[in-house]
Amino acid sequence: MQFKLLIAFVDDDVTEAVMKEARRAGATGATIINNARGEGIKRQRTFFGMQLETQRDVLLFVVERHLARKVLERIAKIAGFDDESGKGIAIQIDVEDAVGVAHQIERLKGKVEEEL
């Protein structure tokens, strides 16, 4: 089985909804890194010298390659990436090799067959 690494940078208030929808689309879980910070095209607003910015979470998913695009699209929809600038981004990267995923392969076989 081949995998993709999906990396999503989302506002922390949508993390739970993104996780729920990613699971529905075929993700088996994720690693969540809290309190990330980023800056896009538009600089963050300030108030008396303090930056006004929402906290971000970084979600790392190792997803079977046939399910990756569906999961990526669900993340984008739930997080509202296309609704307005600065809502976040998600990317996918090929995974050359992975260990520790053997317990997921049996569960994924049926899901992948449905998708194909």
PDB file of N, CA, C and O in Angstrom, residues 34-105:
ATOM      1  N   ASN A  34      -0.457  21.942  18.133  1.00  0.00           N
ATOM      2  CA  ASN A  34      -1.207  23.140  18.517  1.00  0.00           C
ATOM      3  C   ASN A  34      -0.352  24.397  18.499  1.00  0.00           C
ATOM      4  O   ASN A  34       0.867  24.340  18.582  1.00  0.00           O
ATOM      5  N   ASN A  35      -1.035  25.522  18.411  1.00  0.00           N
ATOM      6  CA  ASN A  35      -0.439  26.850  18.569  1.00  0.00           C
ATOM      7  C   ASN A  35       0.640  27.188  17.548  1.00  0.00           C
ATOM      8  O   ASN A  35       1.675  27.748  17.888  1.00  0.00           O
ATOM      9  N   ALA A  36       0.392  26.848  16.307  1.00  0.00           N
ATOM     10  CA  ALA A  36       1.300  27.253  15.237  1.00  0.00           C
ATOM     11  C   ALA A  36       0.959  28.690  14.848  1.00  0.00           C
ATOM     12  O   ALA A  36      -0.130  29.179  15.107  1.00  0.00           O
ATOM     13  N   ARG A  37       1.879  29.344  14.213  1.00  0.00           N
ATOM     14  CA  ARG A  37       1.663  30.722  13.785  1.00  0.00           C
ATOM     15  C   ARG A  37       2.165  30.864  12.369  1.00  0.00           C
ATOM     16  O   ARG A  37       3.155  30.267  11.989  1.00  0.00           O
ATOM     17  N   GLY A  38       1.496  31.657  11.576  1.00  0.00           N
ATOM     18  CA  GLY A  38       1.928  31.857  10.205  1.00  0.00           C
ATOM     19  C   GLY A  38       1.537  33.238   9.724  1.00  0.00           C
ATOM     20  O   GLY A  38       0.810  33.963  10.386  1.00  0.00           O
ATOM     21  N   GLU A  39       2.033  33.565   8.561  1.00  0.00           N
ATOM     22  CA  GLU A  39       1.710  34.846   7.967  1.00  0.00           C
ATOM     23  C   GLU A  39       1.563  34.654   6.476  1.00  0.00           C
ATOM     24  O   GLU A  39       2.390  34.011   5.846  1.00  0.00           O
ATOM     25  N   GLY A  40       0.500  35.218   5.917  1.00  0.00           N
ATOM     26  CA  GLY A  40       0.229  35.071   4.491  1.00  0.00           C
ATOM     27  C   GLY A  40       0.500  36.353   3.737  1.00  0.00           C
ATOM     28  O   GLY A  40       1.336  37.180   4.139  1.00  0.00           O
ATOM     29  N   ILE A  41      -0.227  36.539   2.652  1.00  0.00           N
ATOM     30  CA  ILE A  41      -0.065  37.720   1.809  1.00  0.00           C
ATOM     31  C   ILE A  41      -0.346  38.990   2.597  1.00  0.00           C
ATOM     32  O   ILE A  41       0.393  39.962   2.527  1.00  0.00           O
ATOM     33  N   LYS A  42      -1.436  38.942   3.357  1.00  0.00           N
ATOM     34  CA  LYS A  42      -1.792  40.105   4.168  1.00  0.00           C
ATOM     35  C   LYS A  42      -1.141  39.982   5.540  1.00  0.00           C
ATOM     36  O   LYS A  42      -1.221  38.934   6.175  1.00  0.00           O
ATOM     37  N   ARG A  43      -0.522  41.053   5.980  1.00  0.00           N
ATOM     38  CA  ARG A  43       0.079  41.046   7.318  1.00  0.00           C
ATOM     39  C   ARG A  43      -1.017  41.022   8.364  1.00  0.00           C
ATOM     40  O   ARG A  43      -2.109  41.534   8.153  1.00  0.00           O
ATOM     41  N   GLN A  44      -0.706  40.451   9.516  1.00  0.00           N
ATOM     42  CA  GLN A  44      -1.674  40.373  10.603  1.00  0.00           C
ATOM     43  C   GLN A  44      -1.989  41.755  11.153  1.00  0.00           C
ATOM     44  O   GLN A  44      -1.137  42.634  11.188  1.00  0.00           O
ATOM     45  N   ARG A  45      -3.214  41.931  11.595  1.00  0.00           N
ATOM     46  CA  ARG A  45      -3.610  43.196  12.207  1.00  0.00           C
ATOM     47  C   ARG A  45      -3.005  43.315  13.594  1.00  0.00           C
ATOM     48  O   ARG A  45      -2.773  42.322  14.275  1.00  0.00           O
ATOM     49  N   THR A  46      -2.776  44.542  13.999  1.00  0.00           N
ATOM     50  CA  THR A  46      -2.254  44.785  15.345  1.00  0.00           C
ATOM     51  C   THR A  46      -3.160  45.761  16.073  1.00  0.00           C
ATOM     52  O   THR A  46      -3.890  46.542  15.474  1.00  0.00           O
ATOM     53  N   PHE A  47      -3.097  45.694  17.383  1.00  0.00           N
ATOM     54  CA  PHE A  47      -3.858  46.598  18.241  1.00  0.00           C
ATOM     55  C   PHE A  47      -2.912  47.036  19.348  1.00  0.00           C
ATOM     56  O   PHE A  47      -2.491  46.235  20.167  1.00  0.00           O
ATOM     57  N   PHE A  48      -2.514  48.308  19.316  1.00  0.00           N
ATOM     58  CA  PHE A  48      -1.532  48.841  20.264  1.00  0.00           C
ATOM     59  C   PHE A  48      -0.265  47.990  20.315  1.00  0.00           C
ATOM     60  O   PHE A  48       0.261  47.681  21.384  1.00  0.00           O
ATOM     61  N   GLY A  49       0.195  47.559  19.154  1.00  0.00           N
ATOM     62  CA  GLY A  49       1.448  46.815  19.064  1.00  0.00           C
ATOM     63  C   GLY A  49       1.317  45.317  19.263  1.00  0.00           C
ATOM     64  O   GLY A  49       2.263  44.578  19.042  1.00  0.00           O
ATOM     65  N   MET A  50       0.156  44.831  19.707  1.00  0.00           N
ATOM     66  CA  MET A  50      -0.041  43.387  19.883  1.00  0.00           C
ATOM     67  C   MET A  50      -0.690  42.824  18.628  1.00  0.00           C
ATOM     68  O   MET A  50      -1.602  43.443  18.071  1.00  0.00           O
ATOM     69  N   GLN A  51      -0.214  41.679  18.186  1.00  0.00           N
ATOM     70  CA  GLN A  51      -0.794  41.071  16.992  1.00  0.00           C
ATOM     71  C   GLN A  51      -2.128  40.424  17.325  1.00  0.00           C
ATOM     72  O   GLN A  51      -2.257  39.740  18.341  1.00  0.00           O
ATOM     73  N   LEU A  52      -3.120  40.660  16.472  1.00  0.00           N
ATOM     74  CA  LEU A  52      -4.421  40.021  16.597  1.00  0.00           C
ATOM     75  C   LEU A  52      -4.461  38.880  15.601  1.00  0.00           C
ATOM     76  O   LEU A  52      -4.640  39.089  14.411  1.00  0.00           O
ATOM     77  N   GLU A  53      -4.260  37.698  16.066  1.00  0.00           N
ATOM     78  CA  GLU A  53      -4.245  36.550  15.165  1.00  0.00           C
ATOM     79  C   GLU A  53      -4.883  35.360  15.847  1.00  0.00           C
ATOM     80  O   GLU A  53      -4.828  35.220  17.068  1.00  0.00           O
ATOM     81  N   THR A  54      -5.516  34.534  15.057  1.00  0.00           N
ATOM     82  CA  THR A  54      -6.096  33.316  15.601  1.00  0.00           C
ATOM     83  C   THR A  54      -5.001  32.267  15.700  1.00  0.00           C
ATOM     84  O   THR A  54      -4.043  32.271  14.926  1.00  0.00           O
ATOM     85  N   GLN A  55      -5.153  31.372  16.632  1.00  0.00           N
ATOM     86  CA  GLN A  55      -4.203  30.277  16.751  1.00  0.00           C
ATOM     87  C   GLN A  55      -4.475  29.262  15.649  1.00  0.00           C
ATOM     88  O   GLN A  55      -5.611  29.060  15.234  1.00  0.00           O
ATOM     89  N   ARG A  56      -3.435  28.654  15.176  1.00  0.00           N
ATOM     90  CA  ARG A  56      -3.516  27.630  14.132  1.00  0.00           C
ATOM     91  C   ARG A  56      -3.108  26.292  14.709  1.00  0.00           C
ATOM     92  O   ARG A  56      -2.314  26.218  15.641  1.00  0.00           O
ATOM     93  N   ASP A  57      -3.647  25.266  14.112  1.00  0.00           N
ATOM     94  CA  ASP A  57      -3.203  23.913  14.392  1.00  0.00           C
ATOM     95  C   ASP A  57      -2.626  23.350  13.101  1.00  0.00           C
ATOM     96  O   ASP A  57      -3.081  23.691  12.002  1.00  0.00           O
ATOM     97  N   VAL A  58      -1.628  22.503  13.234  1.00  0.00           N
ATOM     98  CA  VAL A  58      -1.065  21.784  12.102  1.00  0.00           C
ATOM     99  C   VAL A  58      -1.500  20.330  12.259  1.00  0.00           C
ATOM    100  O   VAL A  58      -1.230  19.703  13.283  1.00  0.00           O
ATOM    101  N   LEU A  59      -2.198  19.817  11.260  1.00  0.00           N
ATOM    102  CA  LEU A  59      -2.683  18.442  11.283  1.00  0.00           C
ATOM    103  C   LEU A  59      -1.871  17.628  10.285  1.00  0.00           C
ATOM    104  O   LEU A  59      -1.748  18.010   9.123  1.00  0.00           O
ATOM    105  N   LEU A  60      -1.325  16.526  10.750  1.00  0.00           N
ATOM    106  CA  LEU A  60      -0.512  15.642   9.907  1.00  0.00           C
ATOM    107  C   LEU A  60      -1.243  14.309   9.752  1.00  0.00           C
ATOM    108  O   LEU A  60      -1.451  13.593  10.733  1.00  0.00           O
ATOM    109  N   PHE A  61      -1.638  13.992   8.541  1.00  0.00           N
ATOM    110  CA  PHE A  61      -2.347  12.752   8.234  1.00  0.00           C
ATOM    111  C   PHE A  61      -1.482  11.880   7.338  1.00  0.00           C
ATOM    112  O   PHE A  61      -0.952  12.368   6.341  1.00  0.00           O
ATOM    113  N   VAL A  62      -1.358  10.600   7.640  1.00  0.00           N
ATOM    114  CA  VAL A  62      -0.777   9.627   6.715  1.00  0.00           C
ATOM    115  C   VAL A  62      -1.975   8.863   6.159  1.00  0.00           C
ATOM    116  O   VAL A  62      -2.666   8.150   6.883  1.00  0.00           O
ATOM    117  N   VAL A  63      -2.239   9.056   4.849  1.00  0.00           N
ATOM    118  CA  VAL A  63      -3.466   8.566   4.226  1.00  0.00           C
ATOM    119  C   VAL A  63      -3.112   7.691   3.027  1.00  0.00           C
ATOM    120  O   VAL A  63      -2.175   8.000   2.284  1.00  0.00           O
ATOM    121  N   GLU A  64      -3.874   6.632   2.838  1.00  0.00           N
ATOM    122  CA  GLU A  64      -3.684   5.781   1.670  1.00  0.00           C
ATOM    123  C   GLU A  64      -3.870   6.631   0.414  1.00  0.00           C
ATOM    124  O   GLU A  64      -4.752   7.471   0.349  1.00  0.00           O
ATOM    125  N   ARG A  65      -3.025   6.438  -0.573  1.00  0.00           N
ATOM    126  CA  ARG A  65      -2.961   7.359  -1.714  1.00  0.00           C
ATOM    127  C   ARG A  65      -4.261   7.494  -2.492  1.00  0.00           C
ATOM    128  O   ARG A  65      -4.560   8.556  -3.018  1.00  0.00           O
ATOM    129  N   HIS A  66      -5.063   6.438  -2.589  1.00  0.00           N
ATOM    130  CA  HIS A  66      -6.319   6.522  -3.325  1.00  0.00           C
ATOM    131  C   HIS A  66      -7.370   7.355  -2.587  1.00  0.00           C
ATOM    132  O   HIS A  66      -8.331   7.821  -3.189  1.00  0.00           O
ATOM    133  N   LEU A  67      -7.194   7.516  -1.284  1.00  0.00           N
ATOM    134  CA  LEU A  67      -8.145   8.282  -0.473  1.00  0.00           C
ATOM    135  C   LEU A  67      -7.679   9.718  -0.238  1.00  0.00           C
ATOM    136  O   LEU A  67      -8.449  10.554   0.226  1.00  0.00           O
ATOM    137  N   ALA A  68      -6.427  10.003  -0.561  1.00  0.00           N
ATOM    138  CA  ALA A  68      -5.812  11.281  -0.188  1.00  0.00           C
ATOM    139  C   ALA A  68      -6.527  12.496  -0.766  1.00  0.00           C
ATOM    140  O   ALA A  68      -6.781  13.473  -0.056  1.00  0.00           O
ATOM    141  N   ARG A  69      -6.874  12.470  -2.044  1.00  0.00           N
ATOM    142  CA  ARG A  69      -7.505  13.644  -2.653  1.00  0.00           C
ATOM    143  C   ARG A  69      -8.872  13.927  -2.036  1.00  0.00           C
ATOM    144  O   ARG A  69      -9.228  15.072  -1.793  1.00  0.00           O
ATOM    145  N   LYS A  70      -9.628  12.880  -1.760  1.00  0.00           N
ATOM    146  CA  LYS A  70     -10.941  13.037  -1.141  1.00  0.00           C
ATOM    147  C   LYS A  70     -10.805  13.661   0.254  1.00  0.00           C
ATOM    148  O   LYS A  70     -11.559  14.570   0.610  1.00  0.00           O
ATOM    149  N   VAL A  71      -9.849  13.191   1.023  1.00  0.00           N
ATOM    150  CA  VAL A  71      -9.607  13.745   2.354  1.00  0.00           C
ATOM    151  C   VAL A  71      -9.181  15.205   2.232  1.00  0.00           C
ATOM    152  O   VAL A  71      -9.676  16.076   2.959  1.00  0.00           O
ATOM    153  N   LEU A  72      -8.274  15.495   1.307  1.00  0.00           N
ATOM    154  CA  LEU A  72      -7.791  16.857   1.098  1.00  0.00           C
ATOM    155  C   LEU A  72      -8.947  17.809   0.762  1.00  0.00           C
ATOM    156  O   LEU A  72      -9.033  18.912   1.310  1.00  0.00           O
ATOM    157  N   GLU A  73      -9.833  17.373  -0.116  1.00  0.00           N
ATOM    158  CA  GLU A  73     -10.972  18.214  -0.497  1.00  0.00           C
ATOM    159  C   GLU A  73     -11.928  18.452   0.663  1.00  0.00           C
ATOM    160  O   GLU A  73     -12.450  19.544   0.836  1.00  0.00           O
ATOM    161  N   ARG A  74     -12.144  17.432   1.488  1.00  0.00           N
ATOM    162  CA  ARG A  74     -13.016  17.585   2.656  1.00  0.00           C
ATOM    163  C   ARG A  74     -12.415  18.569   3.649  1.00  0.00           C
ATOM    164  O   ARG A  74     -13.113  19.388   4.229  1.00  0.00           O
ATOM    165  N   ILE A  75     -11.111  18.474   3.853  1.00  0.00           N
ATOM    166  CA  ILE A  75     -10.431  19.407   4.763  1.00  0.00           C
ATOM    167  C   ILE A  75     -10.629  20.839   4.276  1.00  0.00           C
ATOM    168  O   ILE A  75     -10.996  21.723   5.051  1.00  0.00           O
ATOM    169  N   ALA A  76     -10.403  21.054   2.992  1.00  0.00           N
ATOM    170  CA  ALA A  76     -10.535  22.398   2.422  1.00  0.00           C
ATOM    171  C   ALA A  76     -11.950  22.942   2.580  1.00  0.00           C
ATOM    172  O   ALA A  76     -12.142  24.113   2.909  1.00  0.00           O
ATOM    173  N   LYS A  77     -12.944  22.096   2.356  1.00  0.00           N
ATOM    174  CA  LYS A  77     -14.330  22.544   2.452  1.00  0.00           C
ATOM    175  C   LYS A  77     -14.697  22.900   3.889  1.00  0.00           C
ATOM    176  O   LYS A  77     -15.242  23.971   4.144  1.00  0.00           O
ATOM    177  N   ILE A  78     -14.402  22.024   4.826  1.00  0.00           N
ATOM    178  CA  ILE A  78     -14.780  22.252   6.221  1.00  0.00           C
ATOM    179  C   ILE A  78     -14.018  23.430   6.817  1.00  0.00           C
ATOM    180  O   ILE A  78     -14.573  24.224   7.576  1.00  0.00           O
ATOM    181  N   ALA A  79     -12.747  23.572   6.464  1.00  0.00           N
ATOM    182  CA  ALA A  79     -11.934  24.665   7.010  1.00  0.00           C
ATOM    183  C   ALA A  79     -12.221  25.993   6.315  1.00  0.00           C
ATOM    184  O   ALA A  79     -11.813  27.045   6.799  1.00  0.00           O
ATOM    185  N   GLY A  80     -12.908  25.957   5.174  1.00  0.00           N
ATOM    186  CA  GLY A  80     -13.267  27.181   4.470  1.00  0.00           C
ATOM    187  C   GLY A  80     -12.108  27.852   3.770  1.00  0.00           C
ATOM    188  O   GLY A  80     -12.067  29.071   3.636  1.00  0.00           O
ATOM    189  N   PHE A  81     -11.167  27.052   3.278  1.00  0.00           N
ATOM    190  CA  PHE A  81      -9.975  27.614   2.633  1.00  0.00           C
ATOM    191  C   PHE A  81     -10.314  28.532   1.466  1.00  0.00           C
ATOM    192  O   PHE A  81      -9.634  29.520   1.232  1.00  0.00           O
ATOM    193  N   ASP A  82     -11.334  28.191   0.699  1.00  0.00           N
ATOM    194  CA  ASP A  82     -11.671  28.986  -0.477  1.00  0.00           C
ATOM    195  C   ASP A  82     -12.680  30.089  -0.187  1.00  0.00           C
ATOM    196  O   ASP A  82     -13.023  30.860  -1.074  1.00  0.00           O
ATOM    197  N   ASP A  83     -13.170  30.164   1.046  1.00  0.00           N
ATOM    198  CA  ASP A  83     -14.163  31.174   1.410  1.00  0.00           C
ATOM    199  C   ASP A  83     -13.561  32.566   1.567  1.00  0.00           C
ATOM    200  O   ASP A  83     -14.166  33.553   1.197  1.00  0.00           O
ATOM    201  N   GLU A  84     -12.371  32.620   2.145  1.00  0.00           N
ATOM    202  CA  GLU A  84     -11.697  33.906   2.318  1.00  0.00           C
ATOM    203  C   GLU A  84     -10.204  33.690   2.527  1.00  0.00           C
ATOM    204  O   GLU A  84      -9.768  32.623   2.959  1.00  0.00           O
ATOM    205  N   SER A  85      -9.446  34.717   2.238  1.00  0.00           N
ATOM    206  CA  SER A  85      -7.993  34.660   2.379  1.00  0.00           C
ATOM    207  C   SER A  85      -7.610  34.471   3.843  1.00  0.00           C
ATOM    208  O   SER A  85      -8.238  35.011   4.736  1.00  0.00           O
ATOM    209  N   GLY A  86      -6.572  33.680   4.075  1.00  0.00           N
ATOM    210  CA  GLY A  86      -6.041  33.515   5.422  1.00  0.00           C
ATOM    211  C   GLY A  86      -6.692  32.429   6.255  1.00  0.00           C
ATOM    212  O   GLY A  86      -6.402  32.300   7.438  1.00  0.00           O
ATOM    213  N   LYS A  87      -7.578  31.622   5.661  1.00  0.00           N
ATOM    214  CA  LYS A  87      -8.244  30.569   6.421  1.00  0.00           C
ATOM    215  C   LYS A  87      -7.357  29.337   6.602  1.00  0.00           C
ATOM    216  O   LYS A  87      -7.642  28.503   7.444  1.00  0.00           O
ATOM    217  N   GLY A  88      -6.314  29.211   5.807  1.00  0.00           N
ATOM    218  CA  GLY A  88      -5.410  28.073   5.950  1.00  0.00           C
ATOM    219  C   GLY A  88      -5.123  27.429   4.609  1.00  0.00           C
ATOM    220  O   GLY A  88      -5.649  27.827   3.584  1.00  0.00           O
ATOM    221  N   ILE A  89      -4.287  26.404   4.661  1.00  0.00           N
ATOM    222  CA  ILE A  89      -3.946  25.639   3.459  1.00  0.00           C
ATOM    223  C   ILE A  89      -3.755  24.177   3.842  1.00  0.00           C
ATOM    224  O   ILE A  89      -3.579  23.848   5.018  1.00  0.00           O
ATOM    225  N   ALA A  90      -3.777  23.317   2.842  1.00  0.00           N
ATOM    226  CA  ALA A  90      -3.439  21.904   3.033  1.00  0.00           C
ATOM    227  C   ALA A  90      -2.653  21.455   1.806  1.00  0.00           C
ATOM    228  O   ALA A  90      -2.926  21.897   0.691  1.00  0.00           O
ATOM    229  N   ILE A  91      -1.688  20.600   2.043  1.00  0.00           N
ATOM    230  CA  ILE A  91      -0.863  20.078   0.961  1.00  0.00           C
ATOM    231  C   ILE A  91      -0.736  18.568   1.117  1.00  0.00           C
ATOM    232  O   ILE A  91      -0.998  18.021   2.193  1.00  0.00           O
ATOM    233  N   GLN A  92      -0.331  17.913   0.042  1.00  0.00           N
ATOM    234  CA  GLN A  92      -0.031  16.486   0.133  1.00  0.00           C
ATOM    235  C   GLN A  92       1.349  16.211  -0.442  1.00  0.00           C
ATOM    236  O   GLN A  92       1.773  16.850  -1.403  1.00  0.00           O
ATOM    237  N   ILE A  93       2.024  15.262   0.171  1.00  0.00           N
ATOM    238  CA  ILE A  93       3.385  14.888  -0.204  1.00  0.00           C
ATOM    239  C   ILE A  93       3.442  13.366  -0.296  1.00  0.00           C
ATOM    240  O   ILE A  93       2.858  12.664   0.536  1.00  0.00           O
ATOM    241  N   ASP A  94       4.138  12.854  -1.299  1.00  0.00           N
ATOM    242  CA  ASP A  94       4.318  11.409  -1.403  1.00  0.00           C
ATOM    243  C   ASP A  94       5.138  10.898  -0.227  1.00  0.00           C
ATOM    244  O   ASP A  94       6.129  11.509   0.168  1.00  0.00           O
ATOM    245  N   VAL A  95       4.723   9.755   0.301  1.00  0.00           N
ATOM    246  CA  VAL A  95       5.477   9.085   1.360  1.00  0.00           C
ATOM    247  C   VAL A  95       6.225   7.934   0.713  1.00  0.00           C
ATOM    248  O   VAL A  95       5.615   7.040   0.130  1.00  0.00           O
ATOM    249  N   GLU A  96       7.535   7.971   0.795  1.00  0.00           N
ATOM    250  CA  GLU A  96       8.344   6.925   0.177  1.00  0.00           C
ATOM    251  C   GLU A  96       8.201   5.599   0.909  1.00  0.00           C
ATOM    252  O   GLU A  96       8.116   4.535   0.300  1.00  0.00           O
ATOM    253  N   ASP A  97       8.148   5.652   2.230  1.00  0.00           N
ATOM    254  CA  ASP A  97       8.047   4.439   3.035  1.00  0.00           C
ATOM    255  C   ASP A  97       7.450   4.819   4.372  1.00  0.00           C
ATOM    256  O   ASP A  97       7.565   5.962   4.813  1.00  0.00           O
ATOM    257  N   ALA A  98       6.803   3.867   5.023  1.00  0.00           N
ATOM    258  CA  ALA A  98       6.215   4.122   6.335  1.00  0.00           C
ATOM    259  C   ALA A  98       6.235   2.845   7.163  1.00  0.00           C
ATOM    260  O   ALA A  98       6.035   1.750   6.627  1.00  0.00           O
ATOM    261  N   VAL A  99       6.480   2.978   8.438  1.00  0.00           N
ATOM    262  CA  VAL A  99       6.370   1.865   9.376  1.00  0.00           C
ATOM    263  C   VAL A  99       5.368   2.276  10.448  1.00  0.00           C
ATOM    264  O   VAL A  99       5.091   3.460  10.631  1.00  0.00           O
ATOM    265  N   GLY A 100       4.817   1.298  11.133  1.00  0.00           N
ATOM    266  CA  GLY A 100       3.838   1.597  12.165  1.00  0.00           C
ATOM    267  C   GLY A 100       2.421   1.735  11.633  1.00  0.00           C
ATOM    268  O   GLY A 100       1.535   2.186  12.350  1.00  0.00           O
ATOM    269  N   VAL A 101       2.206   1.374  10.378  1.00  0.00           N
ATOM    270  CA  VAL A 101       0.870   1.496   9.790  1.00  0.00           C
ATOM    271  C   VAL A 101       0.238   0.144   9.471  1.00  0.00           C
ATOM    272  O   VAL A 101      -0.847   0.088   8.894  1.00  0.00           O
ATOM    273  N   ALA A 102       0.886  -0.931   9.867  1.00  0.00           N
ATOM    274  CA  ALA A 102       0.389  -2.271   9.546  1.00  0.00           C
ATOM    275  C   ALA A 102      -1.018  -2.503  10.089  1.00  0.00           C
ATOM    276  O   ALA A 102      -1.853  -3.120   9.420  1.00  0.00           O
ATOM    277  N   HIS A 103      -1.303  -1.991  11.267  1.00  0.00           N
ATOM    278  CA  HIS A 103      -2.632  -2.185  11.860  1.00  0.00           C
ATOM    279  C   HIS A 103      -3.720  -1.436  11.090  1.00  0.00           C
ATOM    280  O   HIS A 103      -4.888  -1.775  11.160  1.00  0.00           O
ATOM    281  N   GLN A 104      -3.342  -0.436  10.320  1.00  0.00           N
ATOM    282  CA  GLN A 104      -4.315   0.320   9.532  1.00  0.00           C
ATOM    283  C   GLN A 104      -4.611  -0.333   8.187  1.00  0.00           C
ATOM    284  O   GLN A 104      -5.689  -0.146   7.633  1.00  0.00           O
ATOM    285  N   ILE A 105      -3.666  -1.105   7.679  1.00  0.00           N
ATOM    286  CA  ILE A 105      -3.795  -1.658   6.332  1.00  0.00           C
ATOM    287  C   ILE A 105      -5.021  -2.555   6.202  1.00  0.00           C
ATOM    288  O   ILE A 105      -5.770  -2.445   5.237  1.00  0.00           O
TER     289      ILE A 105
END
